[in-house]
Coordinates of C-alpha atoms in Angstrom, one line a residue:
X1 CA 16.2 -24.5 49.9
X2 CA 18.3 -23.6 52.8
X3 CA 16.6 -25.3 55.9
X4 CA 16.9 -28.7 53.8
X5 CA 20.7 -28.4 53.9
X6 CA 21.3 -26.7 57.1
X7 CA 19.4 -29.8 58.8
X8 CA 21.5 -32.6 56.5
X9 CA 24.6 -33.3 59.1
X10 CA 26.8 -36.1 58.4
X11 CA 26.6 -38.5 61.9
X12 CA 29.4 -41.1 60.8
X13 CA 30.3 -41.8 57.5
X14 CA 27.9 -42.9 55.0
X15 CA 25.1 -41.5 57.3
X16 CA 23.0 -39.0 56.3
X17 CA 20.5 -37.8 58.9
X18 CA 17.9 -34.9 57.5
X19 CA 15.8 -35.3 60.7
X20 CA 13.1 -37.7 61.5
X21 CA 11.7 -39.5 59.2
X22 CA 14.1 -39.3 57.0
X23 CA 18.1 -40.9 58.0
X24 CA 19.7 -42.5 54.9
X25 CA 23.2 -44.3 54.2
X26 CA 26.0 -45.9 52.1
X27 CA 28.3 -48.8 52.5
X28 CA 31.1 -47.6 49.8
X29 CA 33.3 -45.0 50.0
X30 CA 32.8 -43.7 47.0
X31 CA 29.0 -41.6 46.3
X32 CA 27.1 -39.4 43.9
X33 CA 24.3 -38.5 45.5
X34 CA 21.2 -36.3 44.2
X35 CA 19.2 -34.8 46.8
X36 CA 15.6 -33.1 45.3
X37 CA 14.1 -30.7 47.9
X38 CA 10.3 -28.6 47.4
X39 CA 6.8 -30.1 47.0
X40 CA 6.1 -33.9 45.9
X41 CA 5.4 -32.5 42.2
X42 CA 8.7 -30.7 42.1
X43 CA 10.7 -33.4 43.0
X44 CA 9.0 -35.7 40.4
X45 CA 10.1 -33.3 37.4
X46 CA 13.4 -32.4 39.0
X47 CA 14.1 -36.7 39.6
X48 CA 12.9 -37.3 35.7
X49 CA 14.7 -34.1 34.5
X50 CA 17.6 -35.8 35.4
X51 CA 17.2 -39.8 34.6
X52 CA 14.9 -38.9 31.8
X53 CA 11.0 -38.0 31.5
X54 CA 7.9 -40.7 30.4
X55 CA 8.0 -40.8 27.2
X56 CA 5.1 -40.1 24.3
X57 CA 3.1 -43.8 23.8
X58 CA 1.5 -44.0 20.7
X59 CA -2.2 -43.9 21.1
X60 CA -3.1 -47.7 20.3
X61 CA -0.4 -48.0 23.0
X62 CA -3.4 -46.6 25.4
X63 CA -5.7 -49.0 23.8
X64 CA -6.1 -52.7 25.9
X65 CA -3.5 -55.4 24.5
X66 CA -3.3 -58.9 23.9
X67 CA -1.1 -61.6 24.2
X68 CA -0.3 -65.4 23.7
X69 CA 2.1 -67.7 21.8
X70 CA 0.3 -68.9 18.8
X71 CA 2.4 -71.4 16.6
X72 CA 5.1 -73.8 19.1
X73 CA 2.4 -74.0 22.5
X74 CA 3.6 -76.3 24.9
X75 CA -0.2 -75.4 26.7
X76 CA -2.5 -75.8 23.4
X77 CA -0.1 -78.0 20.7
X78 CA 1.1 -76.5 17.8
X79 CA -1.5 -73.8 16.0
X80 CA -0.4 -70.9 13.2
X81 CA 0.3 -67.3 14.0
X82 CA -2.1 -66.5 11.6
X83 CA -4.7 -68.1 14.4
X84 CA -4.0 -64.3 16.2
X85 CA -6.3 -63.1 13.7
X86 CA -9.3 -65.2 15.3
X87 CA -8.7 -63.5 18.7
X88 CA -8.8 -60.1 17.1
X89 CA -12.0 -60.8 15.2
X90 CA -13.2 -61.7 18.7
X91 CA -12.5 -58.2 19.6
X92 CA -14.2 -56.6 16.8
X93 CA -17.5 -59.3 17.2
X94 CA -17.5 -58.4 20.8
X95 CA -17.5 -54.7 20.5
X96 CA -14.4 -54.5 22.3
X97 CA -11.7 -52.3 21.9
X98 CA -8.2 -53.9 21.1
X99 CA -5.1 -52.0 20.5
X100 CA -2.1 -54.3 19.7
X101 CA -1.2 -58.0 20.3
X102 CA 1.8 -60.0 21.1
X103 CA 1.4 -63.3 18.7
X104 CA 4.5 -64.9 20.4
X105 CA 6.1 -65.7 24.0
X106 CA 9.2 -65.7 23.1
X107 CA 10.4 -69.0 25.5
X108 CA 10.7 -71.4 22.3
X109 CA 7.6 -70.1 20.6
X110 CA 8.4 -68.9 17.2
X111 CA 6.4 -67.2 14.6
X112 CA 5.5 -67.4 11.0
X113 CA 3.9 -65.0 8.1
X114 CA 4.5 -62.5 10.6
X115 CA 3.7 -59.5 7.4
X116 CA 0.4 -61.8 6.6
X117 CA -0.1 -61.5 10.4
X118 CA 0.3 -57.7 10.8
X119 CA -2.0 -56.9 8.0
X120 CA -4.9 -59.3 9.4
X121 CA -4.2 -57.7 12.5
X122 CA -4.5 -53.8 10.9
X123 CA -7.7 -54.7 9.3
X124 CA -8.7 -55.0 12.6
X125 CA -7.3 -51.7 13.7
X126 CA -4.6 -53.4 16.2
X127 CA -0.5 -53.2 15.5
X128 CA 1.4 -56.6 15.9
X129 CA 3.5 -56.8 18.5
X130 CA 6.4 -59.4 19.4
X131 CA 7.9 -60.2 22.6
X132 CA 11.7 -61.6 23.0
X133 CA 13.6 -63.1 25.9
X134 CA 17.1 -63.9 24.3
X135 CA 17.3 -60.5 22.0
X136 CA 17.4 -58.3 19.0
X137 CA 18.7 -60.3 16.2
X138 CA 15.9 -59.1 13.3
X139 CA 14.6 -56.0 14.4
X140 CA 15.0 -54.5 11.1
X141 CA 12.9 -57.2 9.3
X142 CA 10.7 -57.4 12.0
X143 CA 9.9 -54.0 12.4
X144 CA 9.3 -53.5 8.3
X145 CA 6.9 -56.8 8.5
X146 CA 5.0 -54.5 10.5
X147 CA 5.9 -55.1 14.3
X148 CA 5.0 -51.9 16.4
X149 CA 5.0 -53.1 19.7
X150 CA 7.8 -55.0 21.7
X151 CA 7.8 -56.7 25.1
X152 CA 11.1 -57.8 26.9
X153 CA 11.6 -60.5 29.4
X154 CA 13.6 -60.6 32.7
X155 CA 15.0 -63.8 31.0
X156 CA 17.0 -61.7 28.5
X157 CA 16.8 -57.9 30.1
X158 CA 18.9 -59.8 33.3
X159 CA 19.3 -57.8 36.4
X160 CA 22.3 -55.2 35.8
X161 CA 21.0 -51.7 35.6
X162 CA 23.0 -51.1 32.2
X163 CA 21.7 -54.0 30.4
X164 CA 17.8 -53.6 31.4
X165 CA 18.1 -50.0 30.0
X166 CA 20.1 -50.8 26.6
X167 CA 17.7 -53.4 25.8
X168 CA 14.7 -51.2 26.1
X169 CA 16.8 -48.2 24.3
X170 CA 17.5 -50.6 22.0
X171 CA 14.1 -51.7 21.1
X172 CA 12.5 -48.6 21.1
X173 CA 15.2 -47.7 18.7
X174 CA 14.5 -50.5 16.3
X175 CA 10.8 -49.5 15.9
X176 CA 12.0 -45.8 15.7
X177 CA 14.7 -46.8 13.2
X178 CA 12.9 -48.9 10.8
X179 CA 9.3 -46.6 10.8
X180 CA 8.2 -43.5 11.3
X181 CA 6.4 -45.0 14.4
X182 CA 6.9 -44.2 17.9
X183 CA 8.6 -47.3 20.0
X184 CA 5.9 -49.0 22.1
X185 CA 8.2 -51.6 24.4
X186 CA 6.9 -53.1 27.8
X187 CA 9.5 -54.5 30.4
X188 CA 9.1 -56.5 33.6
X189 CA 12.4 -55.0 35.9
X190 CA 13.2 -51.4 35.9
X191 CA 15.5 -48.8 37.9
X192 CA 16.2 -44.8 37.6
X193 CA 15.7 -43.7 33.8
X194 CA 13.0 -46.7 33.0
X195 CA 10.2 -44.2 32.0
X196 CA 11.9 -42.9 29.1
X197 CA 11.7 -45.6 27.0
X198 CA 8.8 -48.0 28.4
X199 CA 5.9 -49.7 30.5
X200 CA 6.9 -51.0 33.7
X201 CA 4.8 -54.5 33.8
X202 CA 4.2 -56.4 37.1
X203 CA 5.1 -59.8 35.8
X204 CA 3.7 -62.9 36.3
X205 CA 1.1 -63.0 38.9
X206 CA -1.6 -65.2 40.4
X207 CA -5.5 -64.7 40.6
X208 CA -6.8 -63.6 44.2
X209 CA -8.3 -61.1 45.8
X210 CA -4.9 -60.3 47.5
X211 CA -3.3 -60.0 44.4
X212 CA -5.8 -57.3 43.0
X213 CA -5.8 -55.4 46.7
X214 CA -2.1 -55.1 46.3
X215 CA -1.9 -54.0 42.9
X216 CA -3.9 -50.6 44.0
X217 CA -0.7 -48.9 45.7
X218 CA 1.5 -50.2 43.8
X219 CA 1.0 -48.9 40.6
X220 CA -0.2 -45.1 42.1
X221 CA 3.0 -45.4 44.0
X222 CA 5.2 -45.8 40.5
X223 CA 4.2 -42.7 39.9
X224 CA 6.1 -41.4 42.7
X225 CA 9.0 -42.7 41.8
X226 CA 8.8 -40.6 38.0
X227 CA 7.4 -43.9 36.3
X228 CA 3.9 -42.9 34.4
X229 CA 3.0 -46.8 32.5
X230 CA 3.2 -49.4 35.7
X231 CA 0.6 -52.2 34.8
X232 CA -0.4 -55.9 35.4
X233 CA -2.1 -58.5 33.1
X234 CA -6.0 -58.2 33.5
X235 CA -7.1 -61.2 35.9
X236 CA -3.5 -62.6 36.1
X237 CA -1.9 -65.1 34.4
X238 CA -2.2 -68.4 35.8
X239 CA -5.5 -68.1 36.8
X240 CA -9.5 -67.5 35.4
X241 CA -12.1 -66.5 37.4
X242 CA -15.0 -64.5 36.3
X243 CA -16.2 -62.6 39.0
X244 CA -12.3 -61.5 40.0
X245 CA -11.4 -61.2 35.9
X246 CA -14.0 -58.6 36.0
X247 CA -13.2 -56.9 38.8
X248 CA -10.3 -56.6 37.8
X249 CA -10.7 -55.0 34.2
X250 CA -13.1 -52.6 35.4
X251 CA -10.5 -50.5 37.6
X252 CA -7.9 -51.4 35.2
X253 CA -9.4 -49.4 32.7
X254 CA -8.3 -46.5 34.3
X255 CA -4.7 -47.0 33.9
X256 CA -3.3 -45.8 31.1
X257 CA -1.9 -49.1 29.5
X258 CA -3.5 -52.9 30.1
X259 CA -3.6 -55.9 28.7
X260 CA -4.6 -59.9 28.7
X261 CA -2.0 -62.6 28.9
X262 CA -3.5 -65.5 27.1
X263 CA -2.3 -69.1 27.4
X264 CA -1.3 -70.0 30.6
X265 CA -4.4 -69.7 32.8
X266 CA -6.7 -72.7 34.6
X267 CA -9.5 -72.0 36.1
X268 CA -9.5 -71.9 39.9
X269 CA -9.3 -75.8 40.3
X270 CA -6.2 -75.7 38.3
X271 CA -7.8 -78.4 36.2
X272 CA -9.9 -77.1 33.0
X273 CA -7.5 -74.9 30.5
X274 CA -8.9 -71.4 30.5
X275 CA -8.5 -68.4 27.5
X276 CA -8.5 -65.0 28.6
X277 CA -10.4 -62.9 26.3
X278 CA -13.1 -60.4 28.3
X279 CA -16.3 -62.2 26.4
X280 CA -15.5 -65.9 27.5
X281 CA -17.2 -66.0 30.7
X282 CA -20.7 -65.1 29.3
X283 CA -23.1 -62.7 30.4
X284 CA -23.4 -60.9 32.9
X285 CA -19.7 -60.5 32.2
X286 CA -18.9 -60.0 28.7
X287 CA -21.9 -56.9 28.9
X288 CA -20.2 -55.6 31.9
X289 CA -16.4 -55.8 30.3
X290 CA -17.6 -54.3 27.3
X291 CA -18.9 -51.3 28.9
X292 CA -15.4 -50.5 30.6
X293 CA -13.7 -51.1 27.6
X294 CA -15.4 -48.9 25.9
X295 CA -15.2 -46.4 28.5
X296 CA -11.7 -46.5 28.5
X297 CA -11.7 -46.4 24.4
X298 CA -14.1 -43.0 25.2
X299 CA -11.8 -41.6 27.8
X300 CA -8.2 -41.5 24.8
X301 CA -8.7 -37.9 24.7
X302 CA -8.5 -37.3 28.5
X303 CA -5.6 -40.3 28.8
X304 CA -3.8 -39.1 26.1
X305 CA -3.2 -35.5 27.0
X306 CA -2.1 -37.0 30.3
X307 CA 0.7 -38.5 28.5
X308 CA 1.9 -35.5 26.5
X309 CA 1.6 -33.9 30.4
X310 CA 3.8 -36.4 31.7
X311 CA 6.7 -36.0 29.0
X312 CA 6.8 -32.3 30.4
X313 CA 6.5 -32.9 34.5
X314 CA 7.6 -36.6 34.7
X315 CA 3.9 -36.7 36.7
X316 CA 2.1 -40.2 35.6
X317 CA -1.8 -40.5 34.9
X318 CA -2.4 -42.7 37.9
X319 CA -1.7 -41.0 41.2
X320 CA -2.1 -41.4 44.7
X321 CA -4.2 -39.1 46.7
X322 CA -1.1 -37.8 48.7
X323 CA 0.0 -36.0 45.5
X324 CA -2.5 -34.4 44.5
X325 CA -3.6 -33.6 48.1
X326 CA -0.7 -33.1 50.1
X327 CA -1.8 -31.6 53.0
X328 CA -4.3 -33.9 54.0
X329 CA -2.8 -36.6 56.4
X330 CA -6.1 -39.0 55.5
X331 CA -4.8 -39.2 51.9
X332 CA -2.1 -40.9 53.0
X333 CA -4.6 -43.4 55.5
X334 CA -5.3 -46.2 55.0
X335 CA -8.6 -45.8 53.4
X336 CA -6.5 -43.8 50.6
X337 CA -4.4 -46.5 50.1
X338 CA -7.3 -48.8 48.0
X339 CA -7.8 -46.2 46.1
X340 CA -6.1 -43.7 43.4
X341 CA -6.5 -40.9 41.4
X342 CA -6.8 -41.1 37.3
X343 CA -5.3 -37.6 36.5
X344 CA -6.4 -35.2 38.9
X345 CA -10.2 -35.3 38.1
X346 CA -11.4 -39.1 38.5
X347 CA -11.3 -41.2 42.1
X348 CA -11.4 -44.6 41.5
X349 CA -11.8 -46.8 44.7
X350 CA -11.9 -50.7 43.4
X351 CA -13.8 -53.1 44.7
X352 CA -11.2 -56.5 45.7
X353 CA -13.3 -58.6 47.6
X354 CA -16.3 -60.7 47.2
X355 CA -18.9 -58.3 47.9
X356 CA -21.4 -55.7 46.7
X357 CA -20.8 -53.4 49.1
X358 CA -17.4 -51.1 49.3
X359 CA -16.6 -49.3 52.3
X360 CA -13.9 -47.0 53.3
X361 CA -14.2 -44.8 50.3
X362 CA -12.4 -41.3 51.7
X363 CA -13.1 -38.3 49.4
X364 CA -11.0 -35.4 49.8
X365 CA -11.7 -31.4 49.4
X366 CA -13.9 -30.7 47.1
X367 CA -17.2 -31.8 45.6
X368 CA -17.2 -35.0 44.4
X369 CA -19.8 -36.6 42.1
X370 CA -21.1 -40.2 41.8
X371 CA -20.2 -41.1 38.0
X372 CA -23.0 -43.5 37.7
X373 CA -25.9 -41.9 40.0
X374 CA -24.9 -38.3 39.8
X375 CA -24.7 -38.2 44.0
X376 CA -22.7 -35.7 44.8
X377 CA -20.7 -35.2 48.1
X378 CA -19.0 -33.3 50.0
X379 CA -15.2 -33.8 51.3
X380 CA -13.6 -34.4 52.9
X381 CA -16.1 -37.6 53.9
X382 CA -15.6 -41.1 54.3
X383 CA -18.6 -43.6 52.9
X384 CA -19.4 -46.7 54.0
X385 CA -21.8 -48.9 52.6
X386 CA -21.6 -47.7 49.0
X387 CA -23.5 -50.4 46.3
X388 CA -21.5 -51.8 44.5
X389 CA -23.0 -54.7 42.1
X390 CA -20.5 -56.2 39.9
X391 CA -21.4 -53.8 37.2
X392 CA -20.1 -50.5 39.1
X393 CA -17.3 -49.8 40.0
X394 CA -17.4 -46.8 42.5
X395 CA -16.0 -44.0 40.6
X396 CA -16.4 -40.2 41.2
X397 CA -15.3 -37.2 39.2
X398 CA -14.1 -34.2 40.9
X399 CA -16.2 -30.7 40.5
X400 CA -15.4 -28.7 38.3
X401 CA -13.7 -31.5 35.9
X402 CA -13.5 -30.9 32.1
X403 CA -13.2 -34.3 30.6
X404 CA -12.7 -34.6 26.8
X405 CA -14.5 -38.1 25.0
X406 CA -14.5 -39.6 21.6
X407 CA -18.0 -40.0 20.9
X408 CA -20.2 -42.9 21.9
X409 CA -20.0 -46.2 20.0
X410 CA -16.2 -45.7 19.7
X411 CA -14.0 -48.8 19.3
X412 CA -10.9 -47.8 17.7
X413 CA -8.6 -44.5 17.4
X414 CA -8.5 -45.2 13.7
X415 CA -12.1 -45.3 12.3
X416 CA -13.4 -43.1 15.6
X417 CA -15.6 -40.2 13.6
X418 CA -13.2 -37.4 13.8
X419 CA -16.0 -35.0 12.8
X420 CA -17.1 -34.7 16.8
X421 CA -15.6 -34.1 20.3
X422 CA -17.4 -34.4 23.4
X423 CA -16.7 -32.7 26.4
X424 CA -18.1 -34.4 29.7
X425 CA -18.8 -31.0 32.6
X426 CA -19.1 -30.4 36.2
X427 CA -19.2 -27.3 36.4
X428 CA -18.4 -25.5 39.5
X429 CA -16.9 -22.0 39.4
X430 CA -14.4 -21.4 37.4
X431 CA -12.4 -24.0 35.7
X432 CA -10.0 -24.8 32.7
X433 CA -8.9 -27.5 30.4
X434 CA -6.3 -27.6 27.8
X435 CA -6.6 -30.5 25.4
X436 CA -3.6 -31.5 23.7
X437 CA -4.0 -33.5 20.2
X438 CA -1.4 -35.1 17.9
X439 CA -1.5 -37.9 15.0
X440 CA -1.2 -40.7 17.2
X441 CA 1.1 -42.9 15.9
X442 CA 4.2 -40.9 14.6
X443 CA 6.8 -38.9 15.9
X444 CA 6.1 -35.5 14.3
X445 CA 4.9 -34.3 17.3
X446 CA 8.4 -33.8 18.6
X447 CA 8.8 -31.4 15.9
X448 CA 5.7 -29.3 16.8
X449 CA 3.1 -31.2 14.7
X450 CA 0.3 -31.1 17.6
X451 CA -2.6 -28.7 18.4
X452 CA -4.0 -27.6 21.6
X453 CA -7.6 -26.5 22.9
X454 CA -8.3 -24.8 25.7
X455 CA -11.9 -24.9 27.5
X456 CA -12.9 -22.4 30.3
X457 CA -16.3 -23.1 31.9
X458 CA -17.4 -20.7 34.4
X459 CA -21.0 -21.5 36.5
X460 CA -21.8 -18.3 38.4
X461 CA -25.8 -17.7 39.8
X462 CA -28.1 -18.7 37.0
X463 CA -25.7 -18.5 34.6
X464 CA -23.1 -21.6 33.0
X465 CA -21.7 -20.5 30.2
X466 CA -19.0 -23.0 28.4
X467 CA -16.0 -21.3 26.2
X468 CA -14.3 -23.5 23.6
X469 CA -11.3 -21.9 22.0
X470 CA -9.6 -22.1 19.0
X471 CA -7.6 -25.5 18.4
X472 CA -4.5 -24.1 18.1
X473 CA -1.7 -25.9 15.9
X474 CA -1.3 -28.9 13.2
X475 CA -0.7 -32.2 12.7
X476 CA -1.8 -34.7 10.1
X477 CA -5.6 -35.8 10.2
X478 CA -6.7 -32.5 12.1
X479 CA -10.1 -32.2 11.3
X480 CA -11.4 -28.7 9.4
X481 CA -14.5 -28.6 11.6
X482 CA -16.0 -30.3 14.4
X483 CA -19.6 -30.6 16.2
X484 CA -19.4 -31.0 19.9
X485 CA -21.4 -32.7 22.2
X486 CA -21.5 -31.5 25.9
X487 CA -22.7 -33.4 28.8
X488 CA -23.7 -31.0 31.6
X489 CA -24.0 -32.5 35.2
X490 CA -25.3 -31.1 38.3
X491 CA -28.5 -28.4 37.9
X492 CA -32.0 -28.8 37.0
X493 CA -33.3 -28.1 33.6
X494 CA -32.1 -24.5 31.9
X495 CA -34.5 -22.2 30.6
X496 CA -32.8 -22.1 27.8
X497 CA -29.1 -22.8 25.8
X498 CA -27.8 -20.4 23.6
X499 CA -25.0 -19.8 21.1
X500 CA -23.3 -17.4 19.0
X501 CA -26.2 -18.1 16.4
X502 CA -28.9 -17.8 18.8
X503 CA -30.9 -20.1 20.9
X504 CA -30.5 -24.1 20.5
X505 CA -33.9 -25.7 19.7
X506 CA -34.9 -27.8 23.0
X507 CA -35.6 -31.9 22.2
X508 CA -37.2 -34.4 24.0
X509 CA -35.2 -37.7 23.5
X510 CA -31.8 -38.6 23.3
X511 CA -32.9 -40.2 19.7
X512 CA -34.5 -36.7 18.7
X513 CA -30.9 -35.3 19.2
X514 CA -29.1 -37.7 17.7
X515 CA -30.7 -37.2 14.9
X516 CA -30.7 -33.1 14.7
X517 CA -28.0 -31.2 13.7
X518 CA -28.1 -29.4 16.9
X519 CA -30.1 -29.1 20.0
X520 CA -30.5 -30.2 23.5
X521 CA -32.0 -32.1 26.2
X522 CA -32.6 -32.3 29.9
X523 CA -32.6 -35.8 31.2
X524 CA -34.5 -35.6 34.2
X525 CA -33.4 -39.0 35.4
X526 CA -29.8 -38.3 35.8
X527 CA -29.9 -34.3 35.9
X528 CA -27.7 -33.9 33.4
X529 CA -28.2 -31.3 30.4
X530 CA -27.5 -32.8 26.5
X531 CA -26.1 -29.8 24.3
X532 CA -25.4 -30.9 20.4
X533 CA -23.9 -28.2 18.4
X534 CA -23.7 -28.4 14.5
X535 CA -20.1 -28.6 13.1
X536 CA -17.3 -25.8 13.6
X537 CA -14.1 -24.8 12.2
X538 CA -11.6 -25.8 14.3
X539 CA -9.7 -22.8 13.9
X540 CA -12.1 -20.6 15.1
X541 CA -13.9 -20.2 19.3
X542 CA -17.3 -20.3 20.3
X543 CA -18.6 -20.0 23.5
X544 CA -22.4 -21.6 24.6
X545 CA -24.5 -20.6 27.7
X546 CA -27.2 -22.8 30.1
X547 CA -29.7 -19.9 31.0
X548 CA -31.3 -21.4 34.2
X549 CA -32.9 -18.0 35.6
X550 CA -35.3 -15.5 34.2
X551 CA -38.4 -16.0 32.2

């Protein structure tokens, strides 16, 4: 702490020079400053230790949104807000994952049967969601008609630092007040403090390839600056193009909070009125948008203990590689800058031009592992020339990752079967996850209703042997017992898989284990080893073991 200070020397007034790079001012005579010394992480927690840390999103909050004025449209004539309901059976038809909606703009729109509205919308495991630009006058009605979600507007939140803070205060309140829900509020302007109480959106924005290439570093930078929800709307606003929508969504799905603004766009003529839903361009697309969206849905465990991480360090999901890799000056090249970190574990590197090909794709230390081909390489490396089709986005997990899932075929935190975990491995040494697990939806958990698992897996010679401890804790809707699936990347077929109870039978089809109570299977295809155990009291460890060596 000492050489920071002893090189801080006043040069005039208002000047503050702590050697190059760094020479910083004021214009008033009057000044409170903070200065945070240490390592990047360090100064994230001290800076949100002090304006406030992220706070806990309810897990639908994590889940894709929707939004659109449904009953005064100056775009599509008057309609019902009851018509919301048809978009959210969309979701459902489609297979699609959907979270919340906003069933009004605010600018003049209205709304009616707003409790008729939030019950079609909970049938379809989404919470209704309002967005205001000129204030607060019914929260309290609002909120007990079943409104979960709010989203303010620059219009109303105006530009003073006190006002853009009490209004987002003030509507997380209102949900708080009124449920037992967490507050769920999105905001387009923000300054020091905005984390504690909402999601930084990007506002309005057109449809370009520009547009998407500059989204990248902007929203791994937020993090920097202690703000853990920065987000755009999926393809824009104004504008509808299917290749670029897509693109779009599929790196999008690795932040922790999206969602569609409906309504406004053309497509790219300006001329022909174009909805935003992810099914309405047709196949290829809609197949393509379903399978991210349903990744994302998978990946809640993962996202969502990256949220309860953030309301202890201030540190966001979505990261660039500078902080998680500080002492590597290409992480801050300008390869690095396309490209960001979801948690420490996945690298997503978008693709935002019109082309099948991505180059520039800089991997740092460490084994790194094609998510879709099961490549690995070797960092730090640059690749060029990496496919890319519209259907991939290049995406690489990190060795030695422990990545929780909901199981496959899940479309909703609500109905997901909480009767099995799945734990995606790359096993490389040693390694260690904790998972952390709440309700969801209430806020409990800041009175200690939550449970924690902890997962060691340690790959030495012929030997990978997986340790799944005891979930530790309650909350409400903890299940009893739990089967586990494990997906195990990276080695050729083991010999064998044993547990506690003896040896796993081996199977020869991903149907012939979805089907047994336990088991596994080597798929030779990907090199990845299918483990199924049967169901396991929660409360109690067990550890499993890949036997590669021997006879």
């Amino acid at each position: 702490m000492a050489e920071p200070h002893r090189r801080l020397r006043p040069v005039r007034p208002g000047i503050y020079d702590f050697g190059s790079p760094v020479r910083t001012g004021q214009q008033e005579r009057r000044l409170d400053a903070y200065y945070f010394t240490g390592d990047v992480k360090s100064v994230i927690g001290e800076y949100t230790a002090l304006v406030g840390k992220p706070f806990m999103p309810p897990v639908y909050g994590l889940e894709p949104g929707d939004s659109d004025c449904y009953l005064h449209n100056a775009n599509r004539g008057e309609r019902h807000t009851t018509d919301a309901l048809k978009v959210a059976d969309g979701y459902v038809r489609n297979q699609m994952p959907l979270g919340w909606m906003l069933v009004n703009d605010g600018y003049g729109c209205g709304y009616e049967n707003l409790a008729q509205t939030g019950e079609g919308l909970r049938k379809d495991h989404a919470q209704l969601g309002l967005w205001t630009q000129n204030g607060l006058p019914n929260q309290a009605e609002e909120v007990k008609a079943g409104v979960r979600v709010r989203k303010l507007d620059v219009a109303w939140v105006g530009n003073g630092y006190g006002f853009a803070l009490d209004a987002c205060d003030r509507a997380k309140a209102g949900i708080e007040d009124n449920s037992d829900a967490r507050g769920f509020v999105w905001l387009p302007v923000s300054w020091a403090g905005a984390q504690r109480c909402g999601v930084l959106w990007s506002g309005d924005q057109s449809l370009s390839w520009d547009y998407i290439r500059w989204q990248i570093p902007t929203y791994a930078g937020a993090t920097m600056s202690g703000i853990a929800y920065n987000t755009g709307d999926v393809g824009s606003i104004f504008r509808r193009d299917p290749e670029m929508y897509t693109r779009d969504l599929q790196w999008k799905a690795f932040l922790p909070t999206i969602m569609t603004m409906d309504g406004w766009a053309r497509d790219m003529s300006g001329k022909q009125q174009r909805d935003q839903q992810p099914w309405l361009d047709g196949e290829p697309y809609t197949s393509i948008n379903r399978k991210y969206l349903q990744l994302k849905e998978r990946l809640l465990p993962y996202m969502y203990t990256l949220s309860a991480e953030a309301t202890r360090t201030g540190i966001g999901a979505v990261r660039p590689l500078a902080l998680e890799y500080p002492d590597d000056p290409a992480a801050l090249g300008p390869n690095a800058k396309y490209e960001f970190l979801a948690g420490p574990d996945f690298l997503v590197a978008p693709v935002y031009s019109a082309t099948t090909v991505r180059d520039g794709i800089y991997l740092p230390e460490g084994t790194w592992t094609d998510y879709w081909t099961g490549r690995t390489y070797q960092g730090p490396t640059t690749i060029n020339g990496y496919s890319a089709p519209l259907d991939t986005l290049p995406l690489f997990v990190k060795g030695g990752a422990i990545v929780p899932m909901w199981p496959r075929g899940t479309l909703s935190w609500e109905n997901r079967d909480r009767g099995e975990l799945d734990y995606d491995l790359y096993p490389q040494g040693d390694s260690s996850y904790t998972l952390y697990e709440d309700d969801g939806v209430t806020r409990r958990y800041a009175a200690g209703s939550s449970a924690t698992q902890q997962v060691d897996v340690h790959a030495h010679g012929p030997v990978t042997t997986v340790e799944v401890g005891a979930s530790e804790g309650s909350y409400s809707g903890k299940p009893d017992a739990r089967s586990y699936r494990f997906t195990v990347h990276g080695r050729s077929a083991p010999r064998m898989v044993v547990t506690q109870g003896g040896p796993l039978p081996r199977l020869d089809s991903a149907a012939a284990l979805d089907s047994a109570a336990s088991g596994w299977y080597f798929d030779g295809a990907t090199g990845v080893t299918h483990v199924k155990t049967a169901p396991v009291p929660t409360d109690e460890d067990f550890s499993l073991h890949l036997i590669h060596g021997g006879h």
